[in-house]
mmCIF file of C-alpha atoms in Angstrom:
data_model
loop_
_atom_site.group_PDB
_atom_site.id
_atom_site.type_symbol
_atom_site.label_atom_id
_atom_site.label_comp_id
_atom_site.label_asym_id
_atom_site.label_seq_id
_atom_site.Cartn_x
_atom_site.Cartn_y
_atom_site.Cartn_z
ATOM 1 C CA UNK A 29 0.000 0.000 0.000
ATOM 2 C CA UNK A 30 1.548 3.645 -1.071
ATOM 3 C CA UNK A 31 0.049 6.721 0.857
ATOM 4 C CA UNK A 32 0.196 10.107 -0.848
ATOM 5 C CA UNK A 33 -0.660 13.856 0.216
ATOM 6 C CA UNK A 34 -2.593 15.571 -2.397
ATOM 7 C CA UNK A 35 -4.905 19.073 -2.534
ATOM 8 C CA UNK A 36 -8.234 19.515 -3.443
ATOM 9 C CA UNK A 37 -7.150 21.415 -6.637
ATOM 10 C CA UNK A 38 -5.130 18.542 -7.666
ATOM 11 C CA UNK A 39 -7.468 16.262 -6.773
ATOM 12 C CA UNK A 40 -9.780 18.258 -8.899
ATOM 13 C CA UNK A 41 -7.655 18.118 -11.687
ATOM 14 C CA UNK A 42 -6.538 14.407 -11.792
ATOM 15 C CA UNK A 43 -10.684 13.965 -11.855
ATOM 16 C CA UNK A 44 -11.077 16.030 -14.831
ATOM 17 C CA UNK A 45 -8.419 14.115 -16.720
ATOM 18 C CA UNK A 46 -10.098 10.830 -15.885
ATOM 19 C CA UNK A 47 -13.860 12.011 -17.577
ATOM 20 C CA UNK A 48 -11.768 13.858 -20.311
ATOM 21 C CA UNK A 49 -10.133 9.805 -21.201
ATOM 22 C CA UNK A 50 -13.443 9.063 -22.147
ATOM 23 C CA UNK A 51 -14.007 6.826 -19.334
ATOM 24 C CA UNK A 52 -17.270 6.349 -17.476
ATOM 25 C CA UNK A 53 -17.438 8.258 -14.150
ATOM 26 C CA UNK A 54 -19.950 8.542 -11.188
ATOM 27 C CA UNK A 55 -20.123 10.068 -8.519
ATOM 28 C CA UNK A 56 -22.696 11.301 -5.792
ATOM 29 C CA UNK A 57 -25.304 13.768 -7.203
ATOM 30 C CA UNK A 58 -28.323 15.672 -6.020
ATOM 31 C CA UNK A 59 -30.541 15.425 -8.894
ATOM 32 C CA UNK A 60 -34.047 16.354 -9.500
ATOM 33 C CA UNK A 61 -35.976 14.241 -7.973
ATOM 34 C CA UNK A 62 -34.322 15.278 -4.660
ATOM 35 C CA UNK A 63 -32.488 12.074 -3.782
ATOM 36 C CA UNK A 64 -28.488 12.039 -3.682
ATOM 37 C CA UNK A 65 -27.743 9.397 -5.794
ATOM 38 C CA UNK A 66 -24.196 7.533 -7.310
ATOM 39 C CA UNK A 67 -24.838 9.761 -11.125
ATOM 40 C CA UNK A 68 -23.018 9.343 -14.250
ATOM 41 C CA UNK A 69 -21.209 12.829 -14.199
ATOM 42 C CA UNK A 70 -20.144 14.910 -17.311
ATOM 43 C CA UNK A 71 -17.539 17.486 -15.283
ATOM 44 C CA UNK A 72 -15.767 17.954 -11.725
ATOM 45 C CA UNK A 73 -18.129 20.920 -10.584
ATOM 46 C CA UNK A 74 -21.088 18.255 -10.806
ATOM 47 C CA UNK A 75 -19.542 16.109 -7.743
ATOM 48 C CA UNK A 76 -19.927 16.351 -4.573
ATOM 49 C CA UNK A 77 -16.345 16.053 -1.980
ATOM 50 C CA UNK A 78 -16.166 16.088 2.184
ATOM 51 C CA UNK A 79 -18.882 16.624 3.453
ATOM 52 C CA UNK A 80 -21.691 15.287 1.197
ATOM 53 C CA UNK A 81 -24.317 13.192 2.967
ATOM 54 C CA UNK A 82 -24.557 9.548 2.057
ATOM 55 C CA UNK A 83 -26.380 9.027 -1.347
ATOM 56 C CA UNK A 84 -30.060 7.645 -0.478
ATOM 57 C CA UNK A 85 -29.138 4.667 -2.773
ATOM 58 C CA UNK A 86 -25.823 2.687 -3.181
ATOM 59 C CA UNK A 87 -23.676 1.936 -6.260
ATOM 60 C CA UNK A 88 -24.794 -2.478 -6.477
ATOM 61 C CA UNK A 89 -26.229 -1.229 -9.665
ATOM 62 C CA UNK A 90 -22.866 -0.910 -11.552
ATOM 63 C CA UNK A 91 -21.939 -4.226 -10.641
ATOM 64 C CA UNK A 92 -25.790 -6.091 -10.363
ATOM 65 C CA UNK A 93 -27.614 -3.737 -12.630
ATOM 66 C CA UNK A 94 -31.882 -3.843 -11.646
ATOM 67 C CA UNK A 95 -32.294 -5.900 -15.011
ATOM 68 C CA UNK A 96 -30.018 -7.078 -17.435
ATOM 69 C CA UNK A 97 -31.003 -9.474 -20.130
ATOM 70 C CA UNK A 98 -28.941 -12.882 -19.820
ATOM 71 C CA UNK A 99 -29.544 -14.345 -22.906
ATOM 72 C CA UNK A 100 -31.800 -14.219 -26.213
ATOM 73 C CA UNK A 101 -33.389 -16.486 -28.420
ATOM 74 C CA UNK A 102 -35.764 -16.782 -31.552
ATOM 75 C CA UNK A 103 -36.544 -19.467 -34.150
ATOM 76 C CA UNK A 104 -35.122 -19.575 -37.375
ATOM 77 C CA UNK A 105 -36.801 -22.120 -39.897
ATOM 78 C CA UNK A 106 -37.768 -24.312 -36.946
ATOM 79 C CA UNK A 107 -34.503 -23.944 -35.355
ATOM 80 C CA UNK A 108 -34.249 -22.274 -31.924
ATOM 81 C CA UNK A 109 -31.278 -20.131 -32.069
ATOM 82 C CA UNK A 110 -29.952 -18.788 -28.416
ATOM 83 C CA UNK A 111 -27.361 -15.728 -28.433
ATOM 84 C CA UNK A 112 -25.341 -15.997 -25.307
ATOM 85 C CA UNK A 113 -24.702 -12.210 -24.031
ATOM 86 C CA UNK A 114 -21.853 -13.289 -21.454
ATOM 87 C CA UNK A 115 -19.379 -12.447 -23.897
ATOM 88 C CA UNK A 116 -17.991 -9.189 -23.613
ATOM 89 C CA UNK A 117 -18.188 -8.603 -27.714
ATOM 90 C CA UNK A 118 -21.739 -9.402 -27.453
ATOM 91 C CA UNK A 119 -23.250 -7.463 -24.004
ATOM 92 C CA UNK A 120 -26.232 -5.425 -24.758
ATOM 93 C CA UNK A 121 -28.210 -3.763 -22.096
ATOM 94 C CA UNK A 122 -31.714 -5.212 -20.884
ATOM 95 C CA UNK A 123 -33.678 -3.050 -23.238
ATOM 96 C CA UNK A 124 -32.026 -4.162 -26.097
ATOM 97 C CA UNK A 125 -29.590 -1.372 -25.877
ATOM 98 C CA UNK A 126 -26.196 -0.849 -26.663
ATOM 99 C CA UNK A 127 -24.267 -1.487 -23.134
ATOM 100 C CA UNK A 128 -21.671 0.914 -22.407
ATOM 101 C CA UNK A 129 -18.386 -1.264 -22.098
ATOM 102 C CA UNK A 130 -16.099 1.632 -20.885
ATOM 103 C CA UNK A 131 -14.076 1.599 -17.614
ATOM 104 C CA UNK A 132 -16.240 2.809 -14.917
ATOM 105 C CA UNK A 133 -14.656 5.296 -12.104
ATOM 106 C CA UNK A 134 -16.790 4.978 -9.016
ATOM 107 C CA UNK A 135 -15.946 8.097 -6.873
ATOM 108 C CA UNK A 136 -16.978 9.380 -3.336
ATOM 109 C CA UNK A 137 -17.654 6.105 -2.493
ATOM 110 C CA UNK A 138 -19.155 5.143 1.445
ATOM 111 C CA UNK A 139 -17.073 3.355 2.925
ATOM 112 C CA UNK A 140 -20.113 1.334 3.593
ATOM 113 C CA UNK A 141 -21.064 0.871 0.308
ATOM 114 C CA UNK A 142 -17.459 -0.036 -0.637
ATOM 115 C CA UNK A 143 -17.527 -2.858 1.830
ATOM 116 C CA UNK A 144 -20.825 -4.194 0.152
ATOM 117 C CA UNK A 145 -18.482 -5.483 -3.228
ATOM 118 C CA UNK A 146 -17.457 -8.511 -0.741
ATOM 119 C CA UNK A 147 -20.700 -9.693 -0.243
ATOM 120 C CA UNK A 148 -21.442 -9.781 -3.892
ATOM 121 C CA UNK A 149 -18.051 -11.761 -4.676
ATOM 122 C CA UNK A 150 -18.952 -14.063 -1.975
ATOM 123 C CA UNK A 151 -22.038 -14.906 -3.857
ATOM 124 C CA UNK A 152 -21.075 -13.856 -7.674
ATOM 125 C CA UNK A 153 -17.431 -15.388 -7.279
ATOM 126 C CA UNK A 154 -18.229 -18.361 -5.966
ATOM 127 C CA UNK A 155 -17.818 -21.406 -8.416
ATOM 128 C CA UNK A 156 -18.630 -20.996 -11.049
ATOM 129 C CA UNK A 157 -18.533 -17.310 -11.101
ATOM 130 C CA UNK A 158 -21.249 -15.211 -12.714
ATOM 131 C CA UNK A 159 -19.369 -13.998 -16.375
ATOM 132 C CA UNK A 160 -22.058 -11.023 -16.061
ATOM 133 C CA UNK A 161 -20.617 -9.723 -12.307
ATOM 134 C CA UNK A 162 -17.116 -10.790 -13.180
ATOM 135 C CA UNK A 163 -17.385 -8.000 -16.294
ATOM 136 C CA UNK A 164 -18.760 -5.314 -14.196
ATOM 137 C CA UNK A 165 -16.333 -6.250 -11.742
ATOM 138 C CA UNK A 166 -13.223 -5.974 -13.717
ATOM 139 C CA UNK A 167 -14.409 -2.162 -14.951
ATOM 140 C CA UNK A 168 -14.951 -0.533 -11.717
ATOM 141 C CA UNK A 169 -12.535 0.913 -10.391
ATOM 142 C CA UNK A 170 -13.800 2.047 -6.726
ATOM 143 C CA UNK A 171 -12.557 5.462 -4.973
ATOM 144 C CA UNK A 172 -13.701 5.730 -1.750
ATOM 145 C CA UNK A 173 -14.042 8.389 0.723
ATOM 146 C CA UNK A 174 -14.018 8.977 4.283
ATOM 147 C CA UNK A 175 -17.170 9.514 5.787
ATOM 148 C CA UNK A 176 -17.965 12.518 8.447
ATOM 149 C CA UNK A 177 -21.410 13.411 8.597
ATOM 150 C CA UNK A 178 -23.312 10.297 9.980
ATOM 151 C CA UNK A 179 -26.757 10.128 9.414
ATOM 152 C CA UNK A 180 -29.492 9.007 12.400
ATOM 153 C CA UNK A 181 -29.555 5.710 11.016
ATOM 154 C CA UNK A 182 -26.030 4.878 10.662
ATOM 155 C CA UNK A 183 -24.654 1.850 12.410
ATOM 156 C CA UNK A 184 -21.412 0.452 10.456
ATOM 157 C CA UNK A 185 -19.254 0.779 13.813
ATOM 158 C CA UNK A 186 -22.020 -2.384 15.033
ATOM 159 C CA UNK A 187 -20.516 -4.501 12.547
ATOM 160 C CA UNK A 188 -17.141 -4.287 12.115
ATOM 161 C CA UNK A 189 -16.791 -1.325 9.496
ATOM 162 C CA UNK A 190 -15.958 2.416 10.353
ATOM 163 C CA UNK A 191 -16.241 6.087 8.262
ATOM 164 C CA UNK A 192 -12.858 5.546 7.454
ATOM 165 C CA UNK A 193 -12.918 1.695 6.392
ATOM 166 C CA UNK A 194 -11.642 0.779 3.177
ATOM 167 C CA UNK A 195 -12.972 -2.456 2.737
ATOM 168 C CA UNK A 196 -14.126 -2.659 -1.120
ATOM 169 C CA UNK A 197 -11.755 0.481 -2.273
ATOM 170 C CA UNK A 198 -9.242 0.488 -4.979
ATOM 171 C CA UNK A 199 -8.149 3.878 -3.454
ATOM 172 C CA UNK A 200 -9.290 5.355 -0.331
ATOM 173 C CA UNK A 201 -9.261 9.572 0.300
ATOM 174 C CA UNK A 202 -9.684 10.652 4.106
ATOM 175 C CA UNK A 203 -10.461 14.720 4.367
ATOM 176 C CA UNK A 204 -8.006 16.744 5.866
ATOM 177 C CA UNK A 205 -9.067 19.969 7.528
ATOM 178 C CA UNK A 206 -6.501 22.745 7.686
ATOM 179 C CA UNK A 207 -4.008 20.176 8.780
ATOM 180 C CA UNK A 208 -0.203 20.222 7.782
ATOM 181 C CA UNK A 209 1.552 16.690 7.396
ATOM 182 C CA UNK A 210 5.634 16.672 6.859
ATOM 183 C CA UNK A 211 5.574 20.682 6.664
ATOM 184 C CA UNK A 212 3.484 20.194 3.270
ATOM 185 C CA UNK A 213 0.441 22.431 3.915
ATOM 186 C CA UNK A 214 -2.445 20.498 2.605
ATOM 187 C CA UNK A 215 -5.432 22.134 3.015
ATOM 188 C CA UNK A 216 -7.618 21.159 1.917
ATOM 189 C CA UNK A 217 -7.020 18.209 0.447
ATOM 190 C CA UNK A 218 -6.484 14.494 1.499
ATOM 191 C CA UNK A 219 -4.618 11.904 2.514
ATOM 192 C CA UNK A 220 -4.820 9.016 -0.152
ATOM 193 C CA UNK A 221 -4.331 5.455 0.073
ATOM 194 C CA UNK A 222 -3.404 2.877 -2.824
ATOM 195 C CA UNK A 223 -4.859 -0.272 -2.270
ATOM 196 C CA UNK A 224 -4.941 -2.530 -5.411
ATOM 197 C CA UNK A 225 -3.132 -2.709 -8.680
ATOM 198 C CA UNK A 226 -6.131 -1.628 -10.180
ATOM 199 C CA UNK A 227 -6.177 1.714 -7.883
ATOM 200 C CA UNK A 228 -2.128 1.788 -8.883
ATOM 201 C CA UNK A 229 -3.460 2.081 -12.700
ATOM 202 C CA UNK A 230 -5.515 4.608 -12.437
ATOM 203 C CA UNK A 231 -2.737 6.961 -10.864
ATOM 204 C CA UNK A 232 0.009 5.990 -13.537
ATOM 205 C CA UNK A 233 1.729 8.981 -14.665
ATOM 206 C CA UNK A 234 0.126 11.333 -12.486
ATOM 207 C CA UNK A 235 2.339 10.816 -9.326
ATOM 208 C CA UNK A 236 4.454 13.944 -9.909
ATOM 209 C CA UNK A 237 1.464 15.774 -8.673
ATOM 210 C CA UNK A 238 1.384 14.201 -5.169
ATOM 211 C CA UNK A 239 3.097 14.423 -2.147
ATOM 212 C CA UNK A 240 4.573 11.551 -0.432
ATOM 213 C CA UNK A 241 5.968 11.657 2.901
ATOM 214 C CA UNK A 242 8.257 9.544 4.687
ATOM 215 C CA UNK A 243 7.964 5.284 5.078
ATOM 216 C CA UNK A 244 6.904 5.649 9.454
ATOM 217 C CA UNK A 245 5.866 9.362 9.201
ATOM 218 C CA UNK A 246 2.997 8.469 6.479
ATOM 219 C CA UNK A 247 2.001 5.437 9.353
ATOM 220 C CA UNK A 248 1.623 7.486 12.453
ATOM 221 C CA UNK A 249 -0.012 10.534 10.481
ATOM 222 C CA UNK A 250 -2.624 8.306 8.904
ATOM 223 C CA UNK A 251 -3.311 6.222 11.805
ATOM 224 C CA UNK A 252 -3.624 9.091 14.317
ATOM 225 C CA UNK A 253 -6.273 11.086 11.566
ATOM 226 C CA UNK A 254 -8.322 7.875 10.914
ATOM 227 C CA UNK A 255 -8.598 7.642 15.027
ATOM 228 C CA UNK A 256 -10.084 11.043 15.242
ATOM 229 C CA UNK A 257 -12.032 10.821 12.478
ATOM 230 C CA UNK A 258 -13.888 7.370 13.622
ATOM 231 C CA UNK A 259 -13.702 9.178 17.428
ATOM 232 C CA UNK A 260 -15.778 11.830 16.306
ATOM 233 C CA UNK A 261 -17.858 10.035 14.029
ATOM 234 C CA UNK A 262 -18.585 7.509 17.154
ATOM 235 C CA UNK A 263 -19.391 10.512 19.009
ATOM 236 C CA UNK A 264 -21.876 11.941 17.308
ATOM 237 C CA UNK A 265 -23.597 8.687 16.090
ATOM 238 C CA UNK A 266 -26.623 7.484 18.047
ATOM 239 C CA UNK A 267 -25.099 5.286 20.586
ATOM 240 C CA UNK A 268 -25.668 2.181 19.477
ATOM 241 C CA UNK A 269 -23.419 -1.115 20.755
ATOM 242 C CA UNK A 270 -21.376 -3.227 18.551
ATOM 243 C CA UNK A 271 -23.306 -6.125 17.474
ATOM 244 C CA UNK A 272 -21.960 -9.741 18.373
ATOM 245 C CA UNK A 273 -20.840 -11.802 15.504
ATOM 246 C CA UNK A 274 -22.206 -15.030 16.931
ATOM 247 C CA UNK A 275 -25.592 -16.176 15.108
ATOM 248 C CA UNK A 276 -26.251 -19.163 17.960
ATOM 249 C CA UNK A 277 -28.819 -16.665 20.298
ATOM 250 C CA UNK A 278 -31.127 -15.598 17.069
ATOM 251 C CA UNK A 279 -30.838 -19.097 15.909
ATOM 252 C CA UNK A 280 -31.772 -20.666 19.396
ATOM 253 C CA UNK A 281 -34.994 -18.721 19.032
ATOM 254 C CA UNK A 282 -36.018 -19.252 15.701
ATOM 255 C CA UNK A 283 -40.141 -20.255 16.629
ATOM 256 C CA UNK A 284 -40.127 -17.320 19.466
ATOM 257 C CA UNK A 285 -43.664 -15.507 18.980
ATOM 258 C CA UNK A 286 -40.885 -12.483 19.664
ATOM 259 C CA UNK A 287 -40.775 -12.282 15.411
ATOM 260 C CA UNK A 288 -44.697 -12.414 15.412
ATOM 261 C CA UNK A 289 -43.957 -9.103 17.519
ATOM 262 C CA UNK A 290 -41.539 -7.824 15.582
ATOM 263 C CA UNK A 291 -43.190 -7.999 11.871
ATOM 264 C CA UNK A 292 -46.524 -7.172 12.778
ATOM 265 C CA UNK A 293 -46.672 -3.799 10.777
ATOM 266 C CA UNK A 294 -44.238 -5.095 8.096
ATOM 267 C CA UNK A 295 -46.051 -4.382 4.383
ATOM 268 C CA UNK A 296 -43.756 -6.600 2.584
ATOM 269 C CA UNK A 297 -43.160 -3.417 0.110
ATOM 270 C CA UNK A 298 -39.582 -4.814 -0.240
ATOM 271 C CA UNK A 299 -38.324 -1.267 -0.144
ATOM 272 C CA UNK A 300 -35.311 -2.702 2.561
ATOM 273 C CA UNK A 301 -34.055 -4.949 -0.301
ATOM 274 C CA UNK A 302 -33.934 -2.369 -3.252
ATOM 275 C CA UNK A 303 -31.763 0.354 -0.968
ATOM 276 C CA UNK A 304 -30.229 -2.049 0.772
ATOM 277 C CA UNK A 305 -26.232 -2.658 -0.616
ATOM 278 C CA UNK A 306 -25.704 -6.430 -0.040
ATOM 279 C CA UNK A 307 -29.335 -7.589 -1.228
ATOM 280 C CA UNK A 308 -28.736 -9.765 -3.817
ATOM 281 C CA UNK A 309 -31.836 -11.664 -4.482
ATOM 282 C CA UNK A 310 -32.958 -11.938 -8.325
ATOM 283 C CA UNK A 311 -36.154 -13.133 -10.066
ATOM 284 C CA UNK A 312 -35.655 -14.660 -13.817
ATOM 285 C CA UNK A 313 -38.073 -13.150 -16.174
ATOM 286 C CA UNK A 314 -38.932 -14.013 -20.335
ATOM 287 C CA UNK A 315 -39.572 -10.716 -21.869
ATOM 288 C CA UNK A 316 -41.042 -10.602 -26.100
ATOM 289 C CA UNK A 317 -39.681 -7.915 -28.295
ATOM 290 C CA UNK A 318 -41.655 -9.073 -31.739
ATOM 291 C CA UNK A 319 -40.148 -12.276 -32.475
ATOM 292 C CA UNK A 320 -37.053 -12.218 -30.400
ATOM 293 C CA UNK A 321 -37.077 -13.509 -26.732
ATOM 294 C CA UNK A 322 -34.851 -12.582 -23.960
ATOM 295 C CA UNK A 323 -34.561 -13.864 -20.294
ATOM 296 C CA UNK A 324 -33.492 -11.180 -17.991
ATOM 297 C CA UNK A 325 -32.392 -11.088 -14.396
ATOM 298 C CA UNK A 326 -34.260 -8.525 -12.057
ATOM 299 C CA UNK A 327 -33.882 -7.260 -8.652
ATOM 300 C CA UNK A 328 -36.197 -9.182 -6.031
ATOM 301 C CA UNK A 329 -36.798 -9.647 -2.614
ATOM 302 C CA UNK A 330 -37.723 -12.176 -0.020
ATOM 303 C CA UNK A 331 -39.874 -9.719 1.425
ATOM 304 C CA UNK A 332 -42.393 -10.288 -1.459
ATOM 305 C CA UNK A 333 -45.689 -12.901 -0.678
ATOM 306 C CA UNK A 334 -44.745 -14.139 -4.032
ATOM 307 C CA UNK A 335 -41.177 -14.715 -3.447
ATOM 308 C CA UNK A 336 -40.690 -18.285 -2.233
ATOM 309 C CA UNK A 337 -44.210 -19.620 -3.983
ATOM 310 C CA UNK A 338 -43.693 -22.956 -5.602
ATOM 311 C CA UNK A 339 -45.141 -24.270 -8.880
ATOM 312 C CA UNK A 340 -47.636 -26.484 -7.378
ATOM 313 C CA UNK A 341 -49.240 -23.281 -5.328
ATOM 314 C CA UNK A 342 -47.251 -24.124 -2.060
ATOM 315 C CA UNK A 343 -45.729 -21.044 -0.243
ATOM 316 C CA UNK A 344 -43.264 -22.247 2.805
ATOM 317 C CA UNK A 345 -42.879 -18.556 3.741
ATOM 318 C CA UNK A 346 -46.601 -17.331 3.401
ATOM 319 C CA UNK A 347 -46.881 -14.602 6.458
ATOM 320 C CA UNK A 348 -44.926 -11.286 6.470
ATOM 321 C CA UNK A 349 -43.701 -13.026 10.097
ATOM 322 C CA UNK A 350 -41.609 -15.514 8.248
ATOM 323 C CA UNK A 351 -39.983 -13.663 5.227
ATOM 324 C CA UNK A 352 -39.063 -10.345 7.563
ATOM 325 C CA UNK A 353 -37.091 -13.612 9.913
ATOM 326 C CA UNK A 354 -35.833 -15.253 7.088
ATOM 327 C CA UNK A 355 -34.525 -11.470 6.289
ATOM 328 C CA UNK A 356 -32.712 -11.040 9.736
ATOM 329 C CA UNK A 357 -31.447 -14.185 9.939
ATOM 330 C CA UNK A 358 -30.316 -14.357 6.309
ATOM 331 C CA UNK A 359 -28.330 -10.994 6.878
ATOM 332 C CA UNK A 360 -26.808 -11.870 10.009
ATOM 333 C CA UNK A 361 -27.150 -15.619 10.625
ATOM 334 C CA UNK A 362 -27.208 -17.850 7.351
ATOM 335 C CA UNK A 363 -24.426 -15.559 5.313
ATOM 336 C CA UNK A 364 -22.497 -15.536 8.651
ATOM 337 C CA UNK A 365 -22.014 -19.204 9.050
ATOM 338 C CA UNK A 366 -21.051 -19.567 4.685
ATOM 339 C CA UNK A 367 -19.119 -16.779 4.602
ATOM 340 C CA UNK A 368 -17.779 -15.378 7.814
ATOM 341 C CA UNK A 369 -18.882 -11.951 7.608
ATOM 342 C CA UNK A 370 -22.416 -10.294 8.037
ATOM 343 C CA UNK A 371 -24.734 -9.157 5.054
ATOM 344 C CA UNK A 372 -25.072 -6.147 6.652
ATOM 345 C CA UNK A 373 -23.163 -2.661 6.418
ATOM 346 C CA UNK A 374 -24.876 -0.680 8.752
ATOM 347 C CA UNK A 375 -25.870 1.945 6.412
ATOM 348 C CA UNK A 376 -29.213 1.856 7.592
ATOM 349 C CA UNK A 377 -31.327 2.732 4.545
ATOM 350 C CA UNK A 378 -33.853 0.260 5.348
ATOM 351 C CA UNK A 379 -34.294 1.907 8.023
ATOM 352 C CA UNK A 380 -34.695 5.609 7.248
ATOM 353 C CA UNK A 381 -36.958 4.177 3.801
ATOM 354 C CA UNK A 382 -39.120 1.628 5.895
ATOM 355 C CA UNK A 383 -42.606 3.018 5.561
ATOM 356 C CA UNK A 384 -43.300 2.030 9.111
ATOM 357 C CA UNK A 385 -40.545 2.574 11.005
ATOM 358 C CA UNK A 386 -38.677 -1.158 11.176
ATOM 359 C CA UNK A 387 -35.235 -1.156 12.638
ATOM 360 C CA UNK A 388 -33.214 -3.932 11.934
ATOM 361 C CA UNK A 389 -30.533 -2.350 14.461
ATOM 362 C CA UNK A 390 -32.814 -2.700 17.283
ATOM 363 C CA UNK A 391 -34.201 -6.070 16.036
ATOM 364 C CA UNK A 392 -30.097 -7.477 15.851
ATOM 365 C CA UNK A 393 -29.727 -5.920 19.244
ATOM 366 C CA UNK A 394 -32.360 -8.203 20.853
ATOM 367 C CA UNK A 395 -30.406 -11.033 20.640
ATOM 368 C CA UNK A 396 -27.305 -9.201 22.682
#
């Protein structure tokens, strides 16, 4: 890992370079429908640095797009002829579209939306890997940024993450505030960390440009900002206790009429799954266009009454009680035991977008 120095304006112009390449870039945006949102943008002034409030949605769709076609097929003369779209030659987008096959520059990343990316290779990297993820994959090129305005609903310091976590990032940028580091005044600007080859890439031939202090200096600086930085994001966070990584007490009370409690006002909208970073749940759809057919692959949730329904008209999950369970214990039981890590980044989305109020915090928490 290489840890630079650079300022704002610097920063600013290595960003303008990148769009002007003719790569893909996107970045945090108000728009007009008045959520902040990961945008494609066209110029620097469009993006938003330090100090930006998490985007109300997270980035999954770059790398597990809401639909994207899978395959087509027609008949020709009696023959049924099947185009396979894996192939990167050969991608087109679910509406029959042109996909854009560019390098994709993901800046202003949340750190907890960074640390989603491992769930999704847990689950699109497992064997045999999904040719559709491992192409968005190998595009995006993630810059994240240090977080330091948490919202009421924020929780990543329960599960193992922080505001300055860099889980997920190819390079990581944490705000300096009229700070001076190895007599270089940097403000404002940012220390920056190079974490993969990829993130090594995307810097070549712009080093000159950055500031690199000493081997032990760069160490102590950068571990002494990220501790003030998490201090005073822990501070003003709503205090809220690290959650245990052990699944056996939710487990152990799997029938308790506590979940009957619990659900009781859940809608099943499946709002908690669409902003939520790690779900990953898909439906598989046949869609007409004349005479050519395609089967796409479209965001779902196990929220849904329709979700688990079988063929033959049984449902094993048929009350809102047992999919909003199979929810919790999915995020931070089930993926816990396969995996070792919890579905869960704490960004808390489904809990500022629940329609009637569910906390999945305080529903974890029980089990203390």
């Amino acid at each position: 890992m290489n840890i630079y120095l650079i300022q704002e304006r610097h920063l600013r112009e290595w960003l303008a370079d990148i769009i002007a390449s003719g790569r893909r870039v996107v970045a945090p945006q108000h728009g007009d429908d008045g959520f902040a949102n990961y945008r494609d943008v066209e110029n620097v002034e469009a993006m938003m640095f330090h100090g930006a409030p998490k985007p109300d949605f997270s980035f999954k769709r770059l790398l597990f797009p809401q639909t994207e076609q899978l395959f087509r097929y027609h008949w020709d003369e009696g023959r049924l002829v099947v185009e396979d779209l894996s192939a990167d030659e050969r991608a087109s987008a679910a509406a029959g579209e042109e996909r854009d096959k560019r390098e994709v520059v993901l800046f202003g990343a949340m750190p907890c939306d960074a640390a989603s990316r491992l769930a999704f290779d847990h689950v699109f990297l497992a064997d045999p890997p999904d040719p559709f993820y491992v192409r968005h994959r190998r595009n995006l090129t993630v810059i994240g940024l240090g977080c330091d305005h948490p919202q009421p609903e924020c929780f990543c310091t329960s599960v193992g993450l922080s505001p300055v976590s860099t889980k997920g990032c190819d390079i990581f940028l944490t705000p300096l505030e009229m700070e001076v580091c190895n007599g270089v005044d940097s403000s404002p600007g940012y220390v920056t960390e190079i974490l993969t080859k990829k993130g090594e890439m995307l810097l070549k031939n712009v080093e000159g440009e950055w500031i690199k202090p000493g081997r032990q200096e760069q160490k102590v600086y950068l571990e002494k900002l990220k501790a003030a930085r998490e201090h005073k994001m822990r501070s003003e966070m709503l205090p809220r206790r690290e959650l245990s990584p052990s699944p056996e007490a939710m487990k152990n009370d799997f029938e308790n009429p506590i979940w009957e409690e619990i659900a009781r006002t859940c809608l099943s909208c499946g709002v908690c799954a669409f902003v939520c970073p790690t779900c990953h749940c898909y439906d598989l759809t046949e869609e007409r266009d004349g005479h050519i057919w395609s089967r796409c692959r479209n965001w779902d949730s196990c929220g849904y009454g329709y979700f688990t329904l079988h063929a033959s008209g049984h449902n094993p999950r048929p009350t809102a009680m047992e999919r909003y369970r199979q929810r919790a214990m999915h995020k931070f039981c089930y993926f816990l035991e396969a995996t070792g890590a919890n579905m869960c980044v704490g960004c808390g989305r489904c809990i500022k977008f629940c329609p009637v109020g569910l906390d999945i915090y305080q529903v974890r928490a029980r089990w203390q």
